[in-house]
Amino acid sequence: KQEVTQIPAALSVPEGENLVLNCSFTDSAIYNLQWFRQDPGKGLTSLLLIQSSQREQTSGRLNASLDKSSGRSTLYIAASQPGDSATYLCAVKDAYDMRFGAGTRLTVKP
Amino acid sequence: DTGVSQDPRHKITKRGQNVTFRCDPISEHNRLYWYRQTLGQGPEFLTYFQNEAQLEKSRLLSDRFSAERPKGSFSTLEIQRTEQGDSAMYLCASSRLENGDTQYFGPGTRLTVL
């Protein structure tokens, strides 16, 4: 059974800092890994999707990496802004379903 | 609006009542997913459809839950004889396998069972 873990559970940084969010998974037989952000009381917004054959994806200030062999992914956020404050979730899709981590709650202080 | 929509956004019901939620996916998406999310947790997979076929159903989904996707378009999720433990946010997502299978989520339906 796939288990997805995100560390840390919460993170607070001053505006302008670069930061890294971590995601680990137990079964490397995945189709893809997706990073989402979720604002309080809202649905999920897809940020980046990395196929199992890829090592990284970039979108603006965001860069996500994937190391299947070690069961790890990182989301790098450059030059953080208060508007980046949200919960960031990673999700791993395998042959059966998509499993989510519990998320990292990010606060960027002005 | 071309995103995923869900109706209603909020539902309050009494224990033992039946409730039905609706999800309208992005029009060209052939896959549709249902998830449940409780406070402080990531979404939990419930079931998914490819076109009108229900391909996977979580073992955690009791027989009080049923989902349909007639004609491969919108989907409904029904919960019979609701229990307080069913209180959660119910999220729907859709994707198109040919476009990399990125899932796009709706705003969710928040269910409160009294």
PDB file of N, CA and C in Angstrom, chain B residues 38-77:
ATOM      1  N   THR B  38     -10.989  15.390   5.091  1.00  0.00           N
ATOM      2  CA  THR B  38     -11.323  15.879   6.425  1.00  0.00           C
ATOM      3  C   THR B  38     -10.257  16.853   6.865  1.00  0.00           C
ATOM      4  N   LEU B  39     -10.581  17.635   7.870  1.00  0.00           N
ATOM      5  CA  LEU B  39      -9.736  18.744   8.300  1.00  0.00           C
ATOM      6  C   LEU B  39      -8.321  18.282   8.630  1.00  0.00           C
ATOM      7  N   GLY B  40      -7.340  18.943   8.028  1.00  0.00           N
ATOM      8  CA  GLY B  40      -5.944  18.657   8.334  1.00  0.00           C
ATOM      9  C   GLY B  40      -5.364  17.457   7.615  1.00  0.00           C
ATOM     10  N   GLN B  41      -6.153  16.857   6.746  1.00  0.00           N
ATOM     11  CA  GLN B  41      -5.692  15.687   6.002  1.00  0.00           C
ATOM     12  C   GLN B  41      -5.719  15.958   4.511  1.00  0.00           C
ATOM     13  N   GLY B  42      -4.923  15.179   3.769  1.00  0.00           N
ATOM     14  CA  GLY B  42      -5.023  15.240   2.333  1.00  0.00           C
ATOM     15  C   GLY B  42      -6.274  14.526   1.857  1.00  0.00           C
ATOM     16  N   PRO B  43      -6.688  14.764   0.623  1.00  0.00           N
ATOM     17  CA  PRO B  43      -7.853  14.070   0.078  1.00  0.00           C
ATOM     18  C   PRO B  43      -7.642  12.558   0.064  1.00  0.00           C
ATOM     19  N   GLU B  44      -8.738  11.836   0.254  1.00  0.00           N
ATOM     20  CA  GLU B  44      -8.738  10.384   0.265  1.00  0.00           C
ATOM     21  C   GLU B  44      -9.541   9.905  -0.937  1.00  0.00           C
ATOM     22  N   PHE B  45      -8.910   9.071  -1.753  1.00  0.00           N
ATOM     23  CA  PHE B  45      -9.558   8.584  -2.961  1.00  0.00           C
ATOM     24  C   PHE B  45     -10.793   7.758  -2.626  1.00  0.00           C
ATOM     25  N   LEU B  46     -11.882   7.993  -3.373  1.00  0.00           N
ATOM     26  CA  LEU B  46     -13.111   7.203  -3.214  1.00  0.00           C
ATOM     27  C   LEU B  46     -13.357   6.321  -4.425  1.00  0.00           C
ATOM     28  N   THR B  47     -13.395   6.940  -5.616  1.00  0.00           N
ATOM     29  CA  THR B  47     -13.703   6.168  -6.810  1.00  0.00           C
ATOM     30  C   THR B  47     -13.350   6.993  -8.033  1.00  0.00           C
ATOM     31  N   TYR B  48     -13.215   6.313  -9.196  1.00  0.00           N
ATOM     32  CA  TYR B  48     -13.039   7.073 -10.417  1.00  0.00           C
ATOM     33  C   TYR B  48     -13.674   6.369 -11.607  1.00  0.00           C
ATOM     34  N   PHE B  49     -13.992   7.189 -12.596  1.00  0.00           N
ATOM     35  CA  PHE B  49     -14.630   6.747 -13.817  1.00  0.00           C
ATOM     36  C   PHE B  49     -13.738   7.087 -15.012  1.00  0.00           C
ATOM     37  N   GLN B  50     -13.750   6.199 -15.964  1.00  0.00           N
ATOM     38  CA  GLN B  50     -13.233   6.537 -17.277  1.00  0.00           C
ATOM     39  C   GLN B  50     -14.428   6.450 -18.220  1.00  0.00           C
ATOM     40  N   ASN B  51     -14.773   7.584 -18.771  1.00  0.00           N
ATOM     41  CA  ASN B  51     -16.042   7.732 -19.489  1.00  0.00           C
ATOM     42  C   ASN B  51     -17.155   7.311 -18.532  1.00  0.00           C
ATOM     43  N   GLU B  52     -18.034   6.386 -18.932  1.00  0.00           N
ATOM     44  CA  GLU B  52     -19.138   6.031 -18.033  1.00  0.00           C
ATOM     45  C   GLU B  52     -18.817   4.839 -17.146  1.00  0.00           C
ATOM     46  N   ALA B  53     -17.650   4.228 -17.332  1.00  0.00           N
ATOM     47  CA  ALA B  53     -17.301   3.027 -16.578  1.00  0.00           C
ATOM     48  C   ALA B  53     -16.613   3.380 -15.254  1.00  0.00           C
ATOM     49  N   GLN B  54     -17.120   2.798 -14.184  1.00  0.00           N
ATOM     50  CA  GLN B  54     -16.494   2.966 -12.870  1.00  0.00           C
ATOM     51  C   GLN B  54     -15.377   1.946 -12.751  1.00  0.00           C
ATOM     52  N   LEU B  55     -14.122   2.411 -12.840  1.00  0.00           N
ATOM     53  CA  LEU B  55     -12.990   1.504 -12.935  1.00  0.00           C
ATOM     54  C   LEU B  55     -12.385   1.120 -11.593  1.00  0.00           C
ATOM     55  N   GLU B  56     -12.536   1.956 -10.617  1.00  0.00           N
ATOM     56  CA  GLU B  56     -11.883   1.677  -9.346  1.00  0.00           C
ATOM     57  C   GLU B  56     -12.724   2.258  -8.224  1.00  0.00           C
ATOM     58  N   LYS B  57     -12.770   1.514  -7.131  1.00  0.00           N
ATOM     59  CA  LYS B  57     -13.542   1.931  -5.977  1.00  0.00           C
ATOM     60  C   LYS B  57     -12.743   1.594  -4.744  1.00  0.00           C
ATOM     61  N   SER B  58     -12.549   2.568  -3.860  1.00  0.00           N
ATOM     62  CA  SER B  58     -11.752   2.347  -2.680  1.00  0.00           C
ATOM     63  C   SER B  58     -12.385   1.282  -1.783  1.00  0.00           C
ATOM     64  N   ARG B  59     -11.528   0.493  -1.160  1.00  0.00           N
ATOM     65  CA  ARG B  59     -12.041  -0.488  -0.192  1.00  0.00           C
ATOM     66  C   ARG B  59     -12.655   0.207   1.015  1.00  0.00           C
ATOM     67  N   LEU B  60     -12.294   1.476   1.201  1.00  0.00           N
ATOM     68  CA  LEU B  60     -12.816   2.223   2.341  1.00  0.00           C
ATOM     69  C   LEU B  60     -14.242   2.695   2.104  1.00  0.00           C
ATOM     70  N   LEU B  61     -14.703   2.575   0.859  1.00  0.00           N
ATOM     71  CA  LEU B  61     -16.025   3.085   0.514  1.00  0.00           C
ATOM     72  C   LEU B  61     -17.086   2.069   0.914  1.00  0.00           C
ATOM     73  N   SER B  62     -17.918   2.457   1.888  1.00  0.00           N
ATOM     74  CA  SER B  62     -18.937   1.507   2.343  1.00  0.00           C
ATOM     75  C   SER B  62     -20.045   1.399   1.304  1.00  0.00           C
ATOM     76  N   ASP B  63     -20.927   0.391   1.499  1.00  0.00           N
ATOM     77  CA  ASP B  63     -22.004   0.191   0.540  1.00  0.00           C
ATOM     78  C   ASP B  63     -23.080   1.270   0.645  1.00  0.00           C
ATOM     79  N   ARG B  64     -22.931   2.193   1.585  1.00  0.00           N
ATOM     80  CA  ARG B  64     -23.866   3.325   1.653  1.00  0.00           C
ATOM     81  C   ARG B  64     -23.528   4.379   0.587  1.00  0.00           C
ATOM     82  N   PHE B  65     -22.336   4.261   0.018  1.00  0.00           N
ATOM     83  CA  PHE B  65     -21.893   5.216  -0.992  1.00  0.00           C
ATOM     84  C   PHE B  65     -22.066   4.603  -2.375  1.00  0.00           C
ATOM     85  N   SER B  66     -22.624   5.379  -3.296  1.00  0.00           N
ATOM     86  CA  SER B  66     -22.709   4.931  -4.676  1.00  0.00           C
ATOM     87  C   SER B  66     -22.480   6.120  -5.589  1.00  0.00           C
ATOM     88  N   ALA B  67     -21.816   5.862  -6.693  1.00  0.00           N
ATOM     89  CA  ALA B  67     -21.532   6.909  -7.663  1.00  0.00           C
ATOM     90  C   ALA B  67     -21.925   6.434  -9.040  1.00  0.00           C
ATOM     91  N   GLU B  68     -22.358   7.401  -9.849  1.00  0.00           N
ATOM     92  CA  GLU B  68     -22.741   7.107 -11.222  1.00  0.00           C
ATOM     93  C   GLU B  68     -22.187   8.183 -12.138  1.00  0.00           C
ATOM     94  N   ARG B  69     -22.004   7.796 -13.375  1.00  0.00           N
ATOM     95  CA  ARG B  69     -21.623   8.780 -14.391  1.00  0.00           C
ATOM     96  C   ARG B  69     -22.322   8.402 -15.701  1.00  0.00           C
ATOM     97  N   PRO B  70     -23.626   8.635 -15.751  1.00  0.00           N
ATOM     98  CA  PRO B  70     -24.374   8.251 -16.959  1.00  0.00           C
ATOM     99  C   PRO B  70     -23.875   9.036 -18.167  1.00  0.00           C
ATOM    100  N   LYS B  71     -23.720   8.355 -19.260  1.00  0.00           N
ATOM    101  CA  LYS B  71     -23.316   8.978 -20.528  1.00  0.00           C
ATOM    102  C   LYS B  71     -21.920   9.582 -20.477  1.00  0.00           C
ATOM    103  N   GLY B  72     -21.162   9.286 -19.458  1.00  0.00           N
ATOM    104  CA  GLY B  72     -19.779   9.766 -19.395  1.00  0.00           C
ATOM    105  C   GLY B  72     -19.628  11.259 -19.256  1.00  0.00           C
ATOM    106  N   SER B  73     -20.675  11.932 -18.756  1.00  0.00           N
ATOM    107  CA  SER B  73     -20.562  13.379 -18.597  1.00  0.00           C
ATOM    108  C   SER B  73     -20.506  13.724 -17.114  1.00  0.00           C
ATOM    109  N   PHE B  74     -21.584  14.289 -16.560  1.00  0.00           N
ATOM    110  CA  PHE B  74     -21.585  14.635 -15.143  1.00  0.00           C
ATOM    111  C   PHE B  74     -21.641  13.356 -14.303  1.00  0.00           C
ATOM    112  N   SER B  75     -21.329  13.511 -13.027  1.00  0.00           N
ATOM    113  CA  SER B  75     -21.370  12.372 -12.108  1.00  0.00           C
ATOM    114  C   SER B  75     -22.135  12.765 -10.855  1.00  0.00           C
ATOM    115  N   THR B  76     -22.747  11.773 -10.219  1.00  0.00           N
ATOM    116  CA  THR B  76     -23.388  11.981  -8.922  1.00  0.00           C
ATOM    117  C   THR B  76     -22.793  11.027  -7.898  1.00  0.00           C
ATOM    118  N   LEU B  77     -22.694  11.498  -6.688  1.00  0.00           N
ATOM    119  CA  LEU B  77     -22.260  10.692  -5.552  1.00  0.00           C
ATOM    120  C   LEU B  77     -23.386  10.728  -4.526  1.00  0.00           C
TER     121      LEU B  77
END
